[in-house]
Short mmCIF file of C-alpha atoms in Angstrom, two decimals:
data_model
loop_
_atom_site.label_atom_id
_atom_site.label_comp_id
_atom_site.label_asym_id
_atom_site.label_seq_id
_atom_site.Cartn_x
_atom_site.Cartn_y
_atom_site.Cartn_z
CA UNK Q 331 0.15 0.09 0.03
CA UNK Q 332 1.76 3.14 -1.15
CA UNK Q 333 1.37 6.36 0.79
CA UNK Q 334 2.47 9.75 -0.53
CA UNK Q 335 4.69 11.72 1.79
CA UNK Q 336 3.25 15.13 0.70
CA UNK Q 337 -0.59 14.27 1.53
CA UNK Q 338 -2.40 13.44 4.72
CA UNK Q 339 -4.57 10.24 4.90
CA UNK Q 340 -7.90 10.82 3.59
CA UNK Q 341 -9.70 10.18 7.02
CA UNK Q 342 -7.53 12.66 8.84
CA UNK Q 343 -10.03 15.54 8.06
CA UNK Q 344 -12.84 13.75 9.58
CA UNK Q 345 -10.82 12.84 12.81
CA UNK Q 346 -12.02 15.05 15.75
CA UNK Q 347 -9.61 17.34 17.21
CA UNK Q 348 -7.36 16.67 20.26
CA UNK Q 349 -9.19 18.83 22.51
CA UNK Q 350 -12.18 16.16 22.32
CA UNK Q 351 -10.11 13.30 22.81
CA UNK Q 352 -11.01 12.16 26.35
CA UNK Q 353 -7.95 10.11 26.90
CA UNK Q 354 -5.49 12.71 25.61
CA UNK Q 355 -7.07 15.39 27.82
CA UNK Q 356 -6.72 12.97 30.81
CA UNK Q 357 -3.13 12.01 29.99
CA UNK Q 358 -2.15 15.65 29.42
CA UNK Q 359 -3.50 16.70 32.65
CA UNK Q 360 -1.94 13.89 34.47
CA UNK Q 361 1.41 14.75 33.21
CA UNK Q 362 1.07 18.41 33.83
CA UNK Q 363 0.08 17.86 37.48
CA UNK Q 364 2.86 15.37 38.14
CA UNK Q 365 5.42 17.46 36.35
CA UNK Q 366 4.52 20.60 38.28
CA UNK Q 367 4.73 18.49 41.66
CA UNK Q 368 8.19 17.06 40.61
CA UNK Q 369 9.38 20.60 39.87
CA UNK Q 370 8.20 21.67 43.40
CA UNK Q 371 9.83 18.90 44.82
CA UNK Q 372 13.18 19.49 43.31
CA UNK Q 373 13.46 23.25 44.01
CA UNK Q 374 12.54 22.62 47.68
CA UNK Q 375 15.24 19.93 48.25
CA UNK Q 376 17.74 21.95 46.13
CA UNK Q 377 17.12 25.17 48.44
CA UNK Q 378 16.98 23.07 51.45
CA UNK Q 379 20.42 21.43 50.84
CA UNK Q 380 21.92 24.79 49.85
CA UNK Q 381 20.57 26.26 53.29
CA UNK Q 382 22.05 23.38 55.08
CA UNK Q 383 25.44 23.70 53.59
CA UNK Q 384 25.42 27.34 54.10
CA UNK Q 385 24.34 27.14 57.85
CA UNK Q 386 27.27 24.75 58.57
CA UNK Q 387 24.95 22.24 60.00
CA UNK Q 388 25.85 19.48 57.45
CA UNK Q 389 29.07 17.61 57.68
CA UNK Q 390 29.73 18.11 53.91
CA UNK Q 391 29.70 21.20 51.98
CA UNK Q 392 26.48 22.32 50.50
CA UNK Q 393 27.63 21.93 46.79
CA UNK Q 394 28.64 18.30 47.43
CA UNK Q 395 25.20 17.79 48.97
CA UNK Q 396 23.57 19.10 45.80
CA UNK Q 397 25.83 17.02 43.61
CA UNK Q 398 24.89 13.86 45.46
CA UNK Q 399 21.30 14.63 45.09
CA UNK Q 400 21.45 15.11 41.37
CA UNK Q 401 23.55 12.18 41.10
CA UNK Q 402 20.87 10.11 43.05
CA UNK Q 403 18.22 11.50 40.68
CA UNK Q 404 19.98 10.59 37.35
CA UNK Q 405 21.29 7.27 38.23
CA UNK Q 406 18.01 5.29 38.17
CA UNK Q 407 16.92 6.74 34.83
CA UNK Q 408 20.29 5.61 33.42
CA UNK Q 409 20.82 2.16 34.94
CA UNK Q 410 17.13 1.03 34.96
CA UNK Q 411 16.45 2.11 31.12
CA UNK Q 412 16.72 -1.36 29.57
CA UNK Q 413 14.51 -2.93 32.20
CA UNK Q 414 12.01 0.10 32.31
CA UNK Q 415 11.73 -0.08 28.61
CA UNK Q 416 10.98 -3.78 28.49
CA UNK Q 417 8.32 -3.34 31.26
CA UNK Q 418 6.46 -0.58 29.19
CA UNK Q 419 6.34 -3.05 26.20
CA UNK Q 420 5.42 -6.30 28.00
CA UNK Q 421 3.17 -5.05 30.74
CA UNK Q 422 -0.42 -3.45 30.79
CA UNK Q 423 0.03 0.23 30.44
CA UNK Q 424 -2.71 0.99 32.99
CA UNK Q 425 -1.07 -1.19 35.60
CA UNK Q 426 2.48 0.42 35.09
CA UNK Q 427 1.21 4.00 35.02
CA UNK Q 428 -0.86 3.72 38.18
CA UNK Q 429 1.77 1.71 40.13
CA UNK Q 430 4.58 4.20 39.29
CA UNK Q 431 2.36 7.10 40.32
CA UNK Q 432 1.48 5.36 43.71
CA UNK Q 433 5.18 4.67 44.21
CA UNK Q 434 6.16 8.14 43.35
CA UNK Q 435 3.53 9.57 45.88
CA UNK Q 436 4.91 7.25 48.47
CA UNK Q 437 8.43 8.36 47.89
CA UNK Q 438 7.66 12.13 48.01
CA UNK Q 439 5.66 11.49 51.21
CA UNK Q 440 8.57 9.63 52.49
CA UNK Q 441 10.78 12.76 51.85
CA UNK Q 442 8.57 14.97 53.74
CA UNK Q 443 7.90 12.59 56.81
CA UNK Q 444 11.92 12.00 57.05
CA UNK Q 445 12.65 15.62 57.03
CA UNK Q 446 9.73 16.32 59.40
CA UNK Q 447 10.52 13.62 62.13
CA UNK Q 448 14.16 12.37 61.75
CA UNK Q 449 17.34 14.02 63.12
CA UNK Q 450 19.52 12.43 60.48
CA UNK Q 451 17.20 12.39 57.39
CA UNK Q 452 19.57 12.81 54.73
CA UNK Q 453 20.08 9.06 53.85
CA UNK Q 454 16.27 8.73 53.88
CA UNK Q 455 16.11 11.73 51.60
CA UNK Q 456 18.68 10.44 49.13
CA UNK Q 457 16.98 6.95 49.34
CA UNK Q 458 13.38 8.37 48.56
CA UNK Q 459 14.98 10.17 45.67
CA UNK Q 460 16.22 7.11 44.05
CA UNK Q 461 12.88 5.40 44.61
CA UNK Q 462 11.04 8.32 43.17
CA UNK Q 463 13.19 8.50 40.04
CA UNK Q 464 13.17 4.67 39.46
CA UNK Q 465 9.25 4.81 39.35
CA UNK Q 466 9.90 7.98 36.83
CA UNK Q 467 12.20 5.59 34.83
CA UNK Q 468 9.05 3.23 34.19
CA UNK Q 469 6.41 6.00 34.01
CA UNK Q 470 8.18 7.95 31.28
CA UNK Q 471 8.27 5.34 28.35
CA UNK Q 472 5.00 3.91 29.41
CA UNK Q 473 3.24 7.34 28.95
CA UNK Q 474 5.34 8.18 25.78
CA UNK Q 475 4.54 4.86 24.08
CA UNK Q 476 0.91 4.96 25.08
CA UNK Q 477 0.55 8.49 23.30
CA UNK Q 478 0.12 7.14 19.49
CA UNK Q 479 -2.37 4.61 20.90
CA UNK Q 480 -4.48 7.26 22.36
CA UNK Q 481 -4.48 9.76 19.55
CA UNK Q 482 -3.58 7.54 16.41
CA UNK Q 483 -0.48 7.39 14.42
CA UNK Q 484 -1.64 10.24 12.20
CA UNK Q 485 -2.14 12.82 15.00
CA UNK Q 486 0.85 11.72 17.03
CA UNK Q 487 2.95 14.74 15.73
CA UNK Q 488 0.62 17.13 16.91
CA UNK Q 489 -0.10 15.50 20.05
CA UNK Q 490 3.61 15.17 20.68
CA UNK Q 491 4.33 18.96 20.24
CA UNK Q 492 1.24 19.74 22.29
CA UNK Q 493 2.37 17.29 25.05
CA UNK Q 494 5.62 18.62 25.18
CA UNK Q 495 4.50 22.15 25.41
CA UNK Q 496 2.30 21.09 28.28
CA UNK Q 497 5.09 19.64 30.16
CA UNK Q 498 7.37 22.73 29.58
CA UNK Q 499 4.74 24.81 30.94
CA UNK Q 500 4.26 22.58 33.98
CA UNK Q 501 8.05 22.83 34.50
CA UNK Q 502 7.84 26.48 34.76
CA UNK Q 503 4.74 26.33 37.09
CA UNK Q 504 6.14 23.70 39.56
CA UNK Q 505 9.38 25.47 40.93
CA UNK Q 506 7.40 28.76 41.24
CA UNK Q 507 4.55 26.87 42.96
CA UNK Q 508 7.26 25.03 45.13
CA UNK Q 509 8.56 28.29 46.28
CA UNK Q 510 5.39 29.78 47.10
CA UNK Q 511 4.09 26.64 49.06
CA UNK Q 512 7.51 26.64 51.04
CA UNK Q 513 6.96 30.11 52.09
CA UNK Q 514 3.56 29.59 53.32
CA UNK Q 515 3.84 26.08 55.12
CA UNK Q 516 7.33 24.93 54.84
CA UNK Q 517 8.73 21.93 53.02
CA UNK Q 518 6.27 19.62 54.62
CA UNK Q 519 3.37 21.29 52.83
CA UNK Q 520 5.22 21.11 49.44
CA UNK Q 521 5.90 17.43 49.70
CA UNK Q 522 2.25 16.71 50.84
CA UNK Q 523 0.91 18.67 47.87
CA UNK Q 524 3.36 16.93 45.23
CA UNK Q 525 2.44 13.45 46.65
CA UNK Q 526 -1.27 14.52 46.05
CA UNK Q 527 -0.20 15.44 42.63
CA UNK Q 528 1.07 11.94 41.94
CA UNK Q 529 -1.99 10.36 43.24
CA UNK Q 530 -3.81 12.62 40.95
CA UNK Q 531 -1.69 11.29 38.04
CA UNK Q 532 -2.59 7.69 39.19
CA UNK Q 533 -6.17 8.40 39.02
CA UNK Q 534 -5.77 9.79 35.55
CA UNK Q 535 -4.05 6.66 34.54
CA UNK Q 536 -6.99 4.56 35.89
CA UNK Q 537 -9.45 6.74 34.02
CA UNK Q 538 -7.83 6.26 30.67
CA UNK Q 539 -9.56 3.80 28.55
CA UNK Q 540 -6.92 3.30 25.76
CA UNK Q 541 -4.38 0.42 26.80
CA UNK Q 542 -1.09 -0.96 25.67
CA UNK Q 543 0.57 -4.26 26.49
CA UNK Q 544 -2.42 -5.99 27.69
CA UNK Q 545 -2.35 -9.85 28.32
CA UNK Q 546 -4.64 -10.52 25.13
CA UNK Q 547 -2.35 -8.22 23.02
CA UNK Q 548 0.88 -9.91 23.92
CA UNK Q 549 -0.45 -13.44 24.04
CA UNK Q 550 1.74 -15.72 21.98
CA UNK Q 551 4.62 -13.12 21.50
CA UNK Q 552 8.05 -13.78 22.72
CA UNK Q 553 9.69 -11.86 25.45
CA UNK Q 554 12.11 -9.18 24.03
CA UNK Q 555 15.58 -9.22 24.92
CA UNK Q 556 16.94 -6.61 27.41
CA UNK Q 557 18.81 -4.42 24.79
CA UNK Q 558 16.29 -4.54 21.95
CA UNK Q 559 15.68 -1.14 22.52
CA UNK Q 560 19.21 -0.17 21.57
CA UNK Q 561 19.12 -2.54 18.58
CA UNK Q 562 16.03 -0.88 17.49
CA UNK Q 563 17.46 2.41 17.42
CA UNK Q 564 20.96 1.22 15.91
CA UNK Q 565 19.06 -0.54 13.02
CA UNK Q 566 17.50 2.72 11.61
CA UNK Q 567 20.25 4.89 10.32
CA UNK Q 568 18.03 8.05 10.45
CA UNK Q 569 17.05 7.37 13.97
CA UNK Q 570 20.66 6.52 15.03
CA UNK Q 571 21.93 9.71 13.42
CA UNK Q 572 19.47 12.18 15.06
CA UNK Q 573 19.77 10.45 18.27
CA UNK Q 574 23.54 10.93 18.19
CA UNK Q 575 23.13 14.65 17.20
CA UNK Q 576 20.34 15.21 19.96
CA UNK Q 577 22.61 13.66 22.58
CA UNK Q 578 25.32 16.26 21.62
CA UNK Q 579 22.67 19.12 22.04
CA UNK Q 580 21.67 17.61 25.45
CA UNK Q 581 25.25 17.85 26.51
CA UNK Q 582 25.61 21.39 25.23
CA UNK Q 583 22.44 22.67 27.00
CA UNK Q 584 23.82 21.14 30.26
CA UNK Q 585 27.05 22.61 29.81
CA UNK Q 586 25.76 25.99 29.04
CA UNK Q 587 23.63 25.92 32.11
CA UNK Q 588 26.71 25.99 34.29
CA UNK Q 589 28.46 28.84 32.06
CA UNK Q 590 25.09 31.03 31.79
CA UNK Q 591 25.37 31.91 35.56
CA UNK Q 592 28.78 33.38 35.11
CA UNK Q 593 27.64 35.26 31.96
CA UNK Q 594 24.62 36.79 33.41
CA UNK Q 595 25.80 37.54 36.73
CA UNK Q 596 29.52 38.21 36.44
CA UNK Q 597 29.82 39.49 32.90
CA UNK Q 598 26.50 41.38 32.54
CA UNK Q 599 25.56 42.26 36.10
CA UNK Q 600 22.08 40.54 36.08
CA UNK Q 601 20.02 40.66 39.35
CA UNK Q 602 19.06 37.43 40.91
CA UNK Q 603 15.44 38.07 39.76
CA UNK Q 604 16.86 38.62 36.11
CA UNK Q 605 18.77 35.42 36.39
CA UNK Q 606 15.81 33.55 37.63
CA UNK Q 607 13.70 34.82 34.62
CA UNK Q 608 16.23 33.82 32.20
CA UNK Q 609 15.14 30.23 33.01
CA UNK Q 610 11.60 31.08 32.60
CA UNK Q 611 12.36 32.68 29.28
CA UNK Q 612 13.98 29.46 27.99
CA UNK Q 613 11.22 27.19 29.24
CA UNK Q 614 8.66 29.62 27.48
CA UNK Q 615 10.69 29.42 24.44
CA UNK Q 616 10.79 25.77 24.31
CA UNK Q 617 6.98 25.47 24.86
CA UNK Q 618 6.49 27.85 22.09
CA UNK Q 619 8.89 25.95 19.78
CA UNK Q 620 7.24 22.60 20.53
CA UNK Q 621 3.69 23.96 20.03
CA UNK Q 622 4.67 25.44 16.60
CA UNK Q 623 6.36 22.33 15.55
CA UNK Q 624 3.27 20.31 16.27
CA UNK Q 625 1.59 22.00 13.20
CA UNK Q 626 3.91 20.09 10.84
CA UNK Q 627 2.14 17.38 9.19
CA UNK Q 628 4.56 15.50 6.97
CA UNK Q 629 7.84 13.79 7.24
CA UNK Q 630 10.17 15.80 5.12
CA UNK Q 631 9.36 19.22 6.35
CA UNK Q 632 9.49 17.63 9.86
CA UNK Q 633 13.19 16.45 9.08
CA UNK Q 634 13.98 19.97 7.51
CA UNK Q 635 12.80 21.72 10.75
CA UNK Q 636 14.82 19.32 13.01
CA UNK Q 637 17.94 20.08 10.98
CA UNK Q 638 17.23 23.66 10.98
CA UNK Q 639 16.51 23.76 14.61
CA UNK Q 640 19.82 21.98 15.41
CA UNK Q 641 21.75 24.72 13.30
CA UNK Q 642 19.65 27.48 14.94
CA UNK Q 643 20.40 26.40 18.43
CA UNK Q 644 24.13 26.56 17.88
CA UNK Q 645 23.61 30.04 16.30
CA UNK Q 646 21.60 31.36 19.04
CA UNK Q 647 24.04 29.82 21.72
CA UNK Q 648 26.86 31.76 19.82
CA UNK Q 649 24.80 34.78 20.06
CA UNK Q 650 24.50 34.48 23.79
CA UNK Q 651 28.40 34.72 24.04
CA UNK Q 652 28.46 38.02 22.05
CA UNK Q 653 25.42 39.95 23.55
CA UNK Q 654 26.17 43.29 25.34
CA UNK Q 655 23.60 43.57 27.91
CA UNK Q 656 20.99 41.47 29.84
CA UNK Q 657 18.20 42.41 27.52
CA UNK Q 658 19.90 41.05 24.53
CA UNK Q 659 20.49 37.81 26.59
CA UNK Q 660 16.86 37.49 27.48
CA UNK Q 661 16.10 37.75 23.47
CA UNK Q 662 18.84 35.10 22.68
CA UNK Q 663 17.89 32.84 25.41
CA UNK Q 664 14.18 32.85 24.30
CA UNK Q 665 15.20 32.29 20.85
CA UNK Q 666 17.39 29.35 21.80
CA UNK Q 667 14.49 27.93 23.66
CA UNK Q 668 12.27 28.13 20.54
CA UNK Q 669 14.84 26.24 18.61
CA UNK Q 670 15.45 23.72 21.33
CA UNK Q 671 11.45 23.01 21.83
CA UNK Q 672 11.21 22.63 17.98
CA UNK Q 673 14.18 20.43 17.90
CA UNK Q 674 12.65 18.13 20.72
CA UNK Q 675 9.40 17.76 19.27
CA UNK Q 676 10.42 17.02 16.01
CA UNK Q 677 13.05 14.43 17.13
CA UNK Q 678 10.51 12.77 19.39
CA UNK Q 679 8.09 12.47 16.78
CA UNK Q 680 10.33 11.03 14.15
CA UNK Q 681 11.65 8.40 16.65
CA UNK Q 682 8.24 7.43 17.75
CA UNK Q 683 6.95 6.95 14.44
CA UNK Q 684 9.89 5.13 12.93
CA UNK Q 685 10.27 2.74 15.85
CA UNK Q 686 8.05 -0.37 15.65
CA UNK Q 687 4.90 -0.05 17.76
CA UNK Q 688 5.83 -3.11 19.87
CA UNK Q 689 9.38 -1.86 20.88
CA UNK Q 690 8.54 1.92 21.57
CA UNK Q 691 8.86 1.81 25.05
CA UNK Q 692 12.36 -0.05 25.18
CA UNK Q 693 13.58 2.57 22.51
CA UNK Q 694 12.30 5.55 24.23
CA UNK Q 695 13.54 4.33 27.63
CA UNK Q 696 17.12 3.77 26.14
CA UNK Q 697 17.08 7.38 24.61
CA UNK Q 698 16.00 8.69 27.92
CA UNK Q 699 18.75 6.99 29.75
CA UNK Q 700 21.37 7.99 27.27
CA UNK Q 701 20.18 11.50 27.64
CA UNK Q 702 20.45 11.52 31.45
CA UNK Q 703 23.93 9.92 31.12
CA UNK Q 704 25.28 12.56 29.07
CA UNK Q 705 23.92 15.31 31.40
CA UNK Q 706 26.17 13.94 34.24
CA UNK Q 707 29.21 14.32 32.01
CA UNK Q 708 28.04 17.59 30.61
CA UNK Q 709 27.89 19.24 34.00
CA UNK Q 710 31.38 18.22 34.30
CA UNK Q 711 32.32 19.65 31.02
CA UNK Q 712 30.68 23.00 31.84
CA UNK Q 713 32.74 23.06 35.02
CA UNK Q 714 35.90 22.42 32.97
CA UNK Q 715 35.13 25.03 30.32
CA UNK Q 716 34.25 27.63 32.98
CA UNK Q 717 37.57 27.01 34.77
CA UNK Q 718 39.98 27.02 31.60
CA UNK Q 719 38.13 29.73 29.44
CA UNK Q 720 36.66 32.86 29.74
CA UNK Q 721 32.86 32.49 29.67
CA UNK Q 722 32.34 34.10 26.49
CA UNK Q 723 34.93 32.13 24.58
CA UNK Q 724 33.55 29.09 26.29
CA UNK Q 725 30.06 29.76 24.76
CA UNK Q 726 31.45 30.51 21.40
CA UNK Q 727 33.61 27.33 21.44
CA UNK Q 728 30.45 25.12 22.41
CA UNK Q 729 28.34 26.91 19.76
CA UNK Q 730 30.89 26.34 17.15
CA UNK Q 731 31.15 22.67 17.92
CA UNK Q 732 27.19 22.38 17.82
CA UNK Q 733 27.08 24.13 14.49
CA UNK Q 734 29.59 21.51 13.12
CA UNK Q 735 27.63 18.85 14.52
CA UNK Q 736 24.37 20.12 13.07
CA UNK Q 737 25.99 20.32 9.67
CA UNK Q 738 27.25 16.93 9.98
CA UNK Q 739 24.05 15.31 10.83
CA UNK Q 740 22.39 17.31 7.99
CA UNK Q 741 25.07 16.19 5.41
CA UNK Q 742 24.55 12.44 6.49
CA UNK Q 743 20.85 12.45 6.72
CA UNK Q 744 19.49 14.79 3.93
CA UNK Q 745 20.86 12.96 0.83
CA UNK Q 746 19.34 9.78 2.37
CA UNK Q 747 15.91 10.82 3.67
CA UNK Q 748 15.42 14.47 2.35
CA UNK Q 749 13.59 13.38 -0.88
CA UNK Q 750 10.58 11.37 -1.48
CA UNK Q 751 11.34 7.81 -2.23
CA UNK Q 752 9.57 6.61 -5.22
CA UNK Q 753 7.68 3.25 -4.49
CA UNK Q 754 8.87 3.34 -0.89
CA UNK Q 755 6.18 1.72 1.65
CA UNK Q 756 5.85 2.38 5.32
CA UNK Q 757 4.61 -0.48 7.40
CA UNK Q 758 1.05 0.01 8.61
CA UNK Q 759 0.62 1.00 12.13
CA UNK Q 760 -2.11 -0.33 14.52
CA UNK Q 761 -5.29 1.60 14.87
CA UNK Q 762 -5.41 3.87 17.91
CA UNK Q 763 -6.76 2.35 21.17
CA UNK Q 764 -6.62 -1.24 19.59
CA UNK Q 765 -5.27 -3.72 22.17
CA UNK Q 766 -6.04 -7.02 20.42
CA UNK Q 767 -3.91 -7.22 17.40
CA UNK Q 768 -1.01 -9.54 17.46
CA UNK Q 769 2.37 -8.57 15.94
CA UNK Q 770 5.83 -9.92 15.59
CA UNK Q 771 7.73 -9.87 18.70
CA UNK Q 772 10.45 -7.13 18.84
CA UNK Q 773 13.23 -9.63 19.33
CA UNK Q 774 12.20 -11.54 16.22
CA UNK Q 775 11.94 -7.96 14.41
CA UNK Q 776 15.62 -7.07 15.38
CA UNK Q 777 17.06 -10.56 14.89
CA UNK Q 778 16.07 -10.47 11.06
CA UNK Q 779 17.12 -7.07 10.33
CA UNK Q 780 20.40 -7.90 8.92
CA UNK Q 781 18.70 -10.70 6.93
CA UNK Q 782 16.56 -8.39 4.76
CA UNK Q 783 17.94 -8.18 1.11
CA UNK Q 784 19.85 -4.95 0.38
CA UNK Q 785 17.25 -3.82 -2.10
CA UNK Q 786 14.34 -4.16 0.06
CA UNK Q 787 15.99 -2.45 2.99
CA UNK Q 788 16.90 0.54 0.89
CA UNK Q 789 13.10 0.67 -0.45
CA UNK Q 790 11.88 0.84 3.18
CA UNK Q 791 14.21 2.85 5.06
CA UNK Q 792 14.12 6.09 3.48
CA UNK Q 793 10.50 6.90 4.25
CA UNK Q 794 9.65 9.40 6.70
CA UNK Q 795 6.50 9.27 8.79
#
C-alpha cells in the first residue's frame, strides 16, 4: 500500500480534534500535574540542601550535597532504562502508570516525613529520591509509548508537540509553586501537595480507557531481549543519526547551564531576579517551539525543521556569547529555547513513528537513559570550560562545535532521507486504542534486520512518517 509523503490520509480531515479526545486530555492533565509536583519537590530539596550547607549544620559542603542529590536523581533513569523499557512494552500500561504514580507519591511523602521527624534524614532523603526516579524511569516510556495509541498514528506529531509544550509549562509552574508553598507552610506542605499530584496522576491513569501491553495483545509473543531497544535505534540509520546529534545538544544545553550563570551575573551584572527569569524565558521559548512544531504534518518538512532547529540552537548559543547587555541575553535565550523546543518535538515525533510499535517503550527508555547519562558528563564539562576559558570564549567554542555537529548530521541525513522515495512503503501501524492485534515480537524483528535483502532495505528505510 503506497502512501505519498506530501499528503495526509483521507480520513484525517474527519478525525475529531485533540481537545475532544477524552484520553488525551486525561493524559495531558495527569502529566502536567505530576511534572509540576516534581518541579516543586526539586526546587524545595535544592534550596534546603543549599541552606543546610550555608548554615554549617551538614558535615559536608552544600555543593557536594547538591551534587549527591542530582546523582541520586539521574542514576536510576540511566541504570534502569533497559528494564524499564521492557516493562513498558510487556506489561499493561494502565497497571504500570498507576503503580509508578503510587510509588512516586509514597517516595515524596517519605521525603517529607523524613525531614519532619528524623534528626538524620539525609540518607532517607537520598533513598526516597532514588525510589522516586526509579518509578519515573518506568512511567516515562509507558506514557510516551501510549500516546500514539491514544490519538492515532496520524495525529501523533500534533499530540507530541502539544504534550511537550504542556510539560514545559508545568516545568515552569512547578518550581514557582514550590517556592510559594514553601514560604506559606514550609517543605512539609510542598511534599504533601506533590504527593497528592502523583496520586492525581495515578487516578488519571486509571481513567484512561486506551491501553497498551495487555495480556490479550501480547499472547503468543516472545519476550523481548534486554537490549532490544538499543538494537531498534541502531538498525534505523536516520534514528541513530539524529539520536547522536540530539545527545550532543543535550550535552551542550547542560554545559551552558553552568556557564550561563557566570555570563549573566558576572559579565552582564544581572540581578538574582533577572537570572531566575532567564530560566523562565528559556522554558517559555521551548514550549512555544514545541507547540509550533506540532503543526508540521509531513515527514520531510519535519526532518527539515529538525535539522534547521539544530543549526539555529548553535547559532543562538553563539549569539549569547556576544550579547552586550541583559536585555539581549533574554532575547537570545528565548530564541534558543524556541529552537530547542522545536528540535525536541520533531526529534520525538520522528523517533516514535519510525520505531516499531511493539518496541517503542524500550527505544524511548534507552534514549532517555542515554540523555540522562550525558547530562552527568555535561555538568563536569561546563565546570572545566568555566575554569579554563573566559565564559564568552567557552560559549562560542561550544556553539561552534554544535554548528559543526548540526551540519554533519544534515550532510549525512538529507541526501538519504530528504527526498520522497518513489515506491517506498511504510509499514502499517495499528489503529489507535486497539489492544487485541498481535504483531511480530520485537526480538524477532531485530534478529532479522540483517537478513533483509539490500534492495528491500533500501526501499523501506528512507520513508519518513
